[in-house]
CSV table of C-alpha atoms in Angstrom, one decimal:
chain,number,residue,atom,x,y,z
A,1,MET,CA,0.0,0.1,0.0
A,2,THR,CA,1.1,3.4,-0.6
A,3,ALA,CA,1.3,6.1,2.1
A,4,ALA,CA,-1.4,8.1,0.2
A,5,TYR,CA,-3.7,5.1,0.5
A,6,GLU,CA,-2.9,4.5,4.0
A,7,SER,CA,-3.8,7.9,4.7
A,8,PHE,CA,-7.0,7.7,2.9
A,9,VAL,CA,-8.1,4.5,4.8
A,10,ASP,CA,-7.1,6.2,8.1
A,11,VAL,CA,-9.4,9.2,7.4
A,12,ALA,CA,-12.3,7.0,6.0
A,13,HIS,CA,-11.9,4.9,9.5
A,14,ARG,CA,-11.8,8.2,11.5
A,15,ILE,CA,-15.0,9.4,9.7
A,16,GLN,CA,-16.8,6.1,10.3
A,17,ARG,CA,-15.9,6.2,14.1
A,18,SER,CA,-16.8,9.9,14.4
A,19,ALA,CA,-20.1,9.4,12.6
A,20,ALA,CA,-21.0,6.5,14.8
A,21,ALA,CA,-20.1,8.2,18.2
A,22,LEU,CA,-22.1,11.2,17.1
A,23,GLY,CA,-25.0,9.1,16.3
A,24,GLU,CA,-24.9,7.6,19.7
A,25,ALA,CA,-24.8,10.9,21.3
A,26,ILE,CA,-27.7,12.3,19.1
A,27,ASP,CA,-29.9,9.0,20.0
A,28,ALA,CA,-29.1,9.7,23.7
A,29,VAL,CA,-30.8,13.2,23.4
A,30,GLN,CA,-34.6,12.7,24.2
A,31,VAL,CA,-35.7,16.0,22.4
A,32,TYR,CA,-35.3,17.2,18.9
A,33,THR,CA,-31.9,19.0,18.3
A,34,GLU,CA,-31.7,21.6,15.7
A,35,PRO,CA,-28.8,21.1,13.1
A,36,ALA,CA,-27.3,24.5,13.9
A,37,VAL,CA,-27.2,23.4,17.6
A,38,ALA,CA,-25.3,20.3,16.8
A,39,ARG,CA,-22.9,22.2,14.6
A,40,ALA,CA,-22.3,24.8,17.5
A,41,VAL,CA,-21.6,22.4,19.9
A,42,GLN,CA,-19.2,20.6,17.6
A,43,ALA,CA,-17.4,23.8,16.7
A,44,GLU,CA,-17.1,24.6,20.5
A,45,TYR,CA,-15.4,21.1,21.0
A,46,ASN,CA,-13.2,21.5,18.1
A,47,LEU,CA,-12.1,24.9,19.3
A,48,TYR,CA,-11.2,23.5,22.8
A,49,ASP,CA,-9.3,20.7,21.2
A,50,ARG,CA,-7.2,23.3,19.2
A,51,ILE,CA,-6.8,25.4,22.3
A,52,ASP,CA,-5.6,22.1,24.3
A,53,ALA,CA,-3.3,21.3,21.3
A,54,GLU,CA,-1.8,24.8,21.1
A,55,PHE,CA,-1.5,26.0,24.7
A,56,GLY,CA,-2.9,23.1,26.9
A,57,LEU,CA,-5.9,22.9,29.0
A,58,LEU,CA,-4.9,22.5,32.6
A,59,SER,CA,-6.8,20.8,35.5
A,60,SER,CA,-7.3,22.5,38.7
A,61,ALA,CA,-4.6,20.6,40.2
A,62,GLU,CA,-2.2,21.5,37.4
A,63,THR,CA,-3.2,25.1,37.4
A,64,GLY,CA,-2.5,25.3,41.1
A,65,ARG,CA,0.9,23.8,40.8
A,66,ARG,CA,1.7,26.1,38.0
A,67,LEU,CA,0.8,29.0,40.3
A,68,GLY,CA,3.3,27.6,42.9
A,69,SER,CA,1.1,25.8,45.4
A,70,ARG,CA,2.8,23.1,47.3
A,71,SER,CA,-0.4,22.1,49.0
A,72,THR,CA,-1.9,18.6,48.9
A,73,ALA,CA,-4.9,20.2,47.3
A,74,PRO,CA,-3.5,22.7,44.8
A,75,ARG,CA,-6.6,22.9,43.1
A,76,ASN,CA,-7.9,25.4,45.7
A,77,LEU,CA,-5.3,28.0,44.7
A,78,ALA,CA,-6.7,27.5,41.0
A,79,ALA,CA,-10.2,28.1,42.2
A,80,ALA,CA,-9.3,31.1,44.5
A,81,SER,CA,-7.5,32.8,41.7
A,82,ARG,CA,-10.4,32.1,39.4
A,83,ARG,CA,-12.8,33.4,42.0
A,84,GLN,CA,-10.7,36.6,42.5
A,85,GLY,CA,-10.8,37.1,38.7
A,86,ALA,CA,-7.0,36.5,37.8
A,87,LEU,CA,-7.8,33.5,35.7
A,88,VAL,CA,-10.5,32.4,33.1
A,89,ALA,CA,-11.7,28.8,33.0
A,90,ILE,CA,-14.0,26.7,30.8
A,91,ALA,CA,-16.3,23.7,31.5
A,92,ARG,CA,-15.6,20.7,29.6
A,93,GLY,CA,-18.1,17.9,30.7
A,94,ASN,CA,-17.7,17.7,34.5
A,95,HIS,CA,-14.0,19.3,34.4
A,96,ILE,CA,-13.1,22.9,34.7
A,97,LEU,CA,-10.2,23.5,32.6
A,98,PHE,CA,-7.6,26.6,32.5
A,99,PRO,CA,-6.1,27.6,29.3
A,100,GLY,CA,-2.4,27.7,29.4
A,101,PHE,CA,-2.1,31.0,27.2
A,102,GLN,CA,-3.1,33.1,30.5
A,103,PHE,CA,0.3,32.5,32.2
A,104,ASP,CA,3.6,34.1,31.8
A,105,ARG,CA,6.8,32.0,31.6
A,106,ASP,CA,7.0,32.1,35.4
A,107,GLY,CA,3.7,30.6,35.9
A,108,ARG,CA,2.1,33.8,37.1
A,109,PRO,CA,-1.3,35.0,35.5
A,110,LEU,CA,-1.0,37.6,33.2
A,111,PRO,CA,-2.4,40.9,34.6
A,112,VAL,CA,-4.4,41.4,31.4
A,113,ILE,CA,-6.7,38.5,32.3
A,114,ARG,CA,-8.0,40.3,35.2
A,115,GLN,CA,-8.8,43.4,33.2
A,116,LEU,CA,-10.4,41.3,30.6
A,117,ARG,CA,-12.6,39.6,33.3
A,118,ASP,CA,-13.6,43.0,34.6
A,119,LEU,CA,-14.5,44.3,31.1
A,120,ALA,CA,-16.5,41.0,30.3
A,121,SER,CA,-18.5,41.5,33.5
A,122,GLU,CA,-19.5,44.9,32.5
A,123,ALA,CA,-20.3,43.9,28.8
A,124,GLY,CA,-22.1,40.7,29.9
A,125,TRP,CA,-19.6,38.1,28.6
A,126,SER,CA,-18.9,34.8,30.1
A,127,GLU,CA,-15.6,33.2,30.7
A,128,ALA,CA,-16.1,30.7,27.9
A,129,GLY,CA,-16.9,34.0,25.8
A,130,ILE,CA,-13.6,35.5,26.7
A,131,VAL,CA,-11.6,32.2,25.9
A,132,GLN,CA,-13.5,31.7,22.5
A,133,TRP,CA,-12.9,35.6,21.4
A,134,LEU,CA,-9.2,35.4,22.5
A,135,CYS,CA,-8.7,32.4,20.1
A,136,ALA,CA,-10.5,33.8,17.1
A,137,PRO,CA,-9.2,36.0,14.4
A,138,THR,CA,-10.7,39.4,14.5
A,139,THR,CA,-10.9,42.3,11.9
A,140,TYR,CA,-10.0,44.7,14.7
A,141,LEU,CA,-6.5,43.2,14.6
A,142,ASN,CA,-6.5,42.6,10.9
A,143,GLY,CA,-7.3,39.1,11.2
A,144,ARG,CA,-5.0,38.2,13.9
A,145,ARG,CA,-6.0,36.4,17.1
A,146,PRO,CA,-6.1,38.5,20.4
A,147,VAL,CA,-4.4,35.5,22.2
A,148,ASP,CA,-1.3,36.0,20.1
A,149,LEU,CA,-0.8,39.5,21.6
A,150,LEU,CA,-1.7,38.7,25.3
A,151,ALA,CA,1.8,38.7,26.3
A,152,THR,CA,3.4,41.2,24.2
A,153,ASP,CA,0.6,43.8,23.7
A,154,PRO,CA,-1.9,43.6,26.6
A,155,GLU,CA,-3.0,47.2,26.1
A,156,ARG,CA,-4.0,46.5,22.4
A,157,VAL,CA,-5.9,43.4,23.5
A,158,LEU,CA,-7.7,45.0,26.1
A,159,GLU,CA,-8.5,47.9,23.8
A,160,THR,CA,-9.7,45.6,21.2
A,161,ALA,CA,-12.0,43.8,23.6
A,162,ARG,CA,-13.4,47.1,24.9
A,163,ARG,CA,-14.1,48.2,21.1
A,164,SER,CA,-15.6,44.9,20.1
A,165,TRP,CA,-17.5,43.7,23.3
A,166,THR,CA,-19.3,47.1,23.6
A,167,VAL,CA,-20.5,47.7,19.9
A,168,GLN,CA,-24.0,48.9,19.9
A,169,TRP,CA,-26.0,48.6,16.6
Protein backbone atom coordinates (compact mmCIF):
# COMPACT_ATOMS: atom_id res chain seq x y z
CA MET A 1 0.00 0.00 0.00
CA THR A 2 1.12 3.53 -0.70
CA ALA A 3 1.32 6.18 1.97
CA ALA A 4 -1.47 8.13 0.28
CA TYR A 5 -3.75 5.08 0.28
CA GLU A 6 -3.00 4.35 3.96
CA SER A 7 -3.77 7.98 4.79
CA PHE A 8 -7.05 7.76 2.90
CA VAL A 9 -7.99 4.56 4.77
CA ASP A 10 -7.12 6.19 8.12
CA VAL A 11 -9.32 9.19 7.32
CA ALA A 12 -12.19 6.95 6.23
CA HIS A 13 -11.98 4.96 9.49
CA ARG A 14 -11.88 8.15 11.54
CA ILE A 15 -14.97 9.45 9.75
CA GLN A 16 -16.80 6.18 10.40
CA ARG A 17 -15.88 6.22 14.11
CA SER A 18 -16.87 9.89 14.42
CA ALA A 19 -20.20 9.32 12.69
CA ALA A 20 -20.96 6.33 14.91
CA ALA A 21 -20.09 8.23 18.10
CA LEU A 22 -22.14 11.26 17.05
CA GLY A 23 -25.07 9.03 16.14
CA GLU A 24 -24.99 7.49 19.62
CA ALA A 25 -24.85 10.94 21.21
CA ILE A 26 -27.78 12.19 19.13
CA ASP A 27 -29.78 9.06 20.01
CA ALA A 28 -29.13 9.79 23.69
CA VAL A 29 -30.81 13.20 23.42
CA GLN A 30 -34.51 12.83 24.13
CA VAL A 31 -35.59 16.00 22.31
CA TYR A 32 -35.23 17.19 18.76
CA THR A 33 -31.95 19.00 18.24
CA GLU A 34 -31.66 21.64 15.57
CA PRO A 35 -28.76 20.94 13.21
CA ALA A 36 -27.40 24.43 13.94
CA VAL A 37 -27.18 23.56 17.65
CA ALA A 38 -25.31 20.35 16.89
CA ARG A 39 -22.90 22.27 14.63
CA ALA A 40 -22.33 24.91 17.31
CA VAL A 41 -21.58 22.31 19.97
CA GLN A 42 -19.18 20.53 17.63
CA ALA A 43 -17.47 23.82 16.76
CA GLU A 44 -16.99 24.55 20.47
CA TYR A 45 -15.48 21.12 21.07
CA ASN A 46 -13.19 21.55 18.07
CA LEU A 47 -12.06 24.96 19.32
CA TYR A 48 -11.28 23.59 22.77
CA ASP A 49 -9.35 20.71 21.18
CA ARG A 50 -7.27 23.25 19.24
CA ILE A 51 -6.68 25.34 22.38
CA ASP A 52 -5.60 22.20 24.23
CA ALA A 53 -3.19 21.23 21.44
CA GLU A 54 -1.67 24.71 21.17
CA PHE A 55 -1.65 26.01 24.75
CA GLY A 56 -2.83 23.19 26.98
CA LEU A 57 -6.02 22.99 29.01
CA LEU A 58 -4.92 22.49 32.59
CA SER A 59 -6.87 20.83 35.36
CA SER A 60 -7.40 22.74 38.59
CA ALA A 61 -4.63 20.74 40.26
CA GLU A 62 -2.19 21.39 37.39
CA THR A 63 -3.09 25.08 37.47
CA GLY A 64 -2.56 25.28 41.22
CA ARG A 65 0.87 23.69 40.86
CA ARG A 66 1.73 26.08 38.01
CA LEU A 67 0.77 28.94 40.33
CA GLY A 68 3.26 27.59 42.86
CA SER A 69 1.04 25.71 45.29
CA ARG A 70 2.84 23.10 47.37
CA SER A 71 -0.40 22.10 49.07
CA THR A 72 -1.85 18.61 48.92
CA ALA A 73 -4.87 20.27 47.29
CA PRO A 74 -3.34 22.67 44.72
CA ARG A 75 -6.73 22.98 43.00
CA ASN A 76 -7.80 25.31 45.81
CA LEU A 77 -5.29 27.95 44.70
CA ALA A 78 -6.57 27.68 41.11
CA ALA A 79 -10.17 28.04 42.27
CA ALA A 80 -9.30 31.02 44.46
CA SER A 81 -7.39 32.72 41.64
CA ARG A 82 -10.37 32.24 39.35
CA ARG A 83 -12.83 33.54 41.96
CA GLN A 84 -10.63 36.62 42.41
CA GLY A 85 -10.73 37.26 38.66
CA ALA A 86 -7.09 36.49 37.88
CA LEU A 87 -7.85 33.48 35.65
CA VAL A 88 -10.47 32.27 33.19
CA ALA A 89 -11.64 28.70 32.87
CA ILE A 90 -13.96 26.66 30.71
CA ALA A 91 -16.21 23.76 31.58
CA ARG A 92 -15.73 20.60 29.59
CA GLY A 93 -18.00 17.85 30.77
CA ASN A 94 -17.63 17.75 34.54
CA HIS A 95 -14.19 19.33 34.46
CA ILE A 96 -13.06 22.91 34.88
CA LEU A 97 -10.06 23.58 32.67
CA PHE A 98 -7.70 26.55 32.55
CA PRO A 99 -6.18 27.56 29.19
CA GLY A 100 -2.40 27.71 29.37
CA PHE A 101 -2.17 30.95 27.41
CA GLN A 102 -3.06 33.05 30.44
CA PHE A 103 0.25 32.43 32.26
CA ASP A 104 3.62 34.08 31.79
CA ARG A 105 6.82 32.02 31.54
CA ASP A 106 7.15 31.98 35.33
CA GLY A 107 3.64 30.57 35.81
CA ARG A 108 2.07 33.82 36.98
CA PRO A 109 -1.31 34.90 35.59
CA LEU A 110 -1.03 37.64 33.00
CA PRO A 111 -2.47 40.84 34.53
CA VAL A 112 -4.51 41.51 31.37
CA ILE A 113 -6.71 38.50 32.22
CA ARG A 114 -8.11 40.29 35.28
CA GLN A 115 -8.76 43.39 33.16
CA LEU A 116 -10.50 41.31 30.50
CA ARG A 117 -12.63 39.64 33.18
CA ASP A 118 -13.65 43.05 34.52
CA LEU A 119 -14.55 44.31 31.06
CA ALA A 120 -16.40 41.08 30.25
CA SER A 121 -18.44 41.45 33.41
CA GLU A 122 -19.48 44.97 32.37
CA ALA A 123 -20.30 43.82 28.83
CA GLY A 124 -22.18 40.67 29.89
CA TRP A 125 -19.62 38.21 28.50
CA SER A 126 -18.94 34.80 30.05
CA GLU A 127 -15.54 33.26 30.76
CA ALA A 128 -16.09 30.83 27.88
CA GLY A 129 -16.89 33.82 25.68
CA ILE A 130 -13.60 35.46 26.66
CA VAL A 131 -11.64 32.30 25.83
CA GLN A 132 -13.42 31.84 22.51
CA TRP A 133 -12.95 35.49 21.55
CA LEU A 134 -9.26 35.43 22.44
CA CYS A 135 -8.66 32.46 20.15
CA ALA A 136 -10.58 33.72 17.12
CA PRO A 137 -9.19 35.98 14.41
CA THR A 138 -10.72 39.44 14.46
CA THR A 139 -10.89 42.24 11.93
CA TYR A 140 -10.04 44.63 14.78
CA LEU A 141 -6.52 43.11 14.63
CA ASN A 142 -6.33 42.65 10.85
CA GLY A 143 -7.27 38.99 11.10
CA ARG A 144 -4.94 38.13 13.97
CA ARG A 145 -6.05 36.42 17.17
CA PRO A 146 -6.01 38.44 20.41
CA VAL A 147 -4.40 35.50 22.21
CA ASP A 148 -1.26 35.99 20.12
CA LEU A 149 -0.83 39.48 21.60
CA LEU A 150 -1.69 38.73 25.24
CA ALA A 151 1.89 38.72 26.50
CA THR A 152 3.42 41.17 24.03
CA ASP A 153 0.74 43.85 23.66
CA PRO A 154 -1.85 43.45 26.41
CA GLU A 155 -3.05 47.06 26.12
CA ARG A 156 -3.96 46.49 22.49
CA VAL A 157 -5.85 43.32 23.40
CA LEU A 158 -7.74 45.17 26.11
CA GLU A 159 -8.58 48.08 23.81
CA THR A 160 -9.68 45.66 21.10
CA ALA A 161 -11.91 43.83 23.58
CA ARG A 162 -13.38 47.13 24.75
CA ARG A 163 -14.18 48.14 21.16
CA SER A 164 -15.58 44.80 20.04
CA TRP A 165 -17.49 43.80 23.18
CA THR A 166 -19.32 47.09 23.56
CA VAL A 167 -20.47 47.60 19.96
CA GLN A 168 -24.04 48.86 19.78
CA TRP A 169 -26.02 48.53 16.59
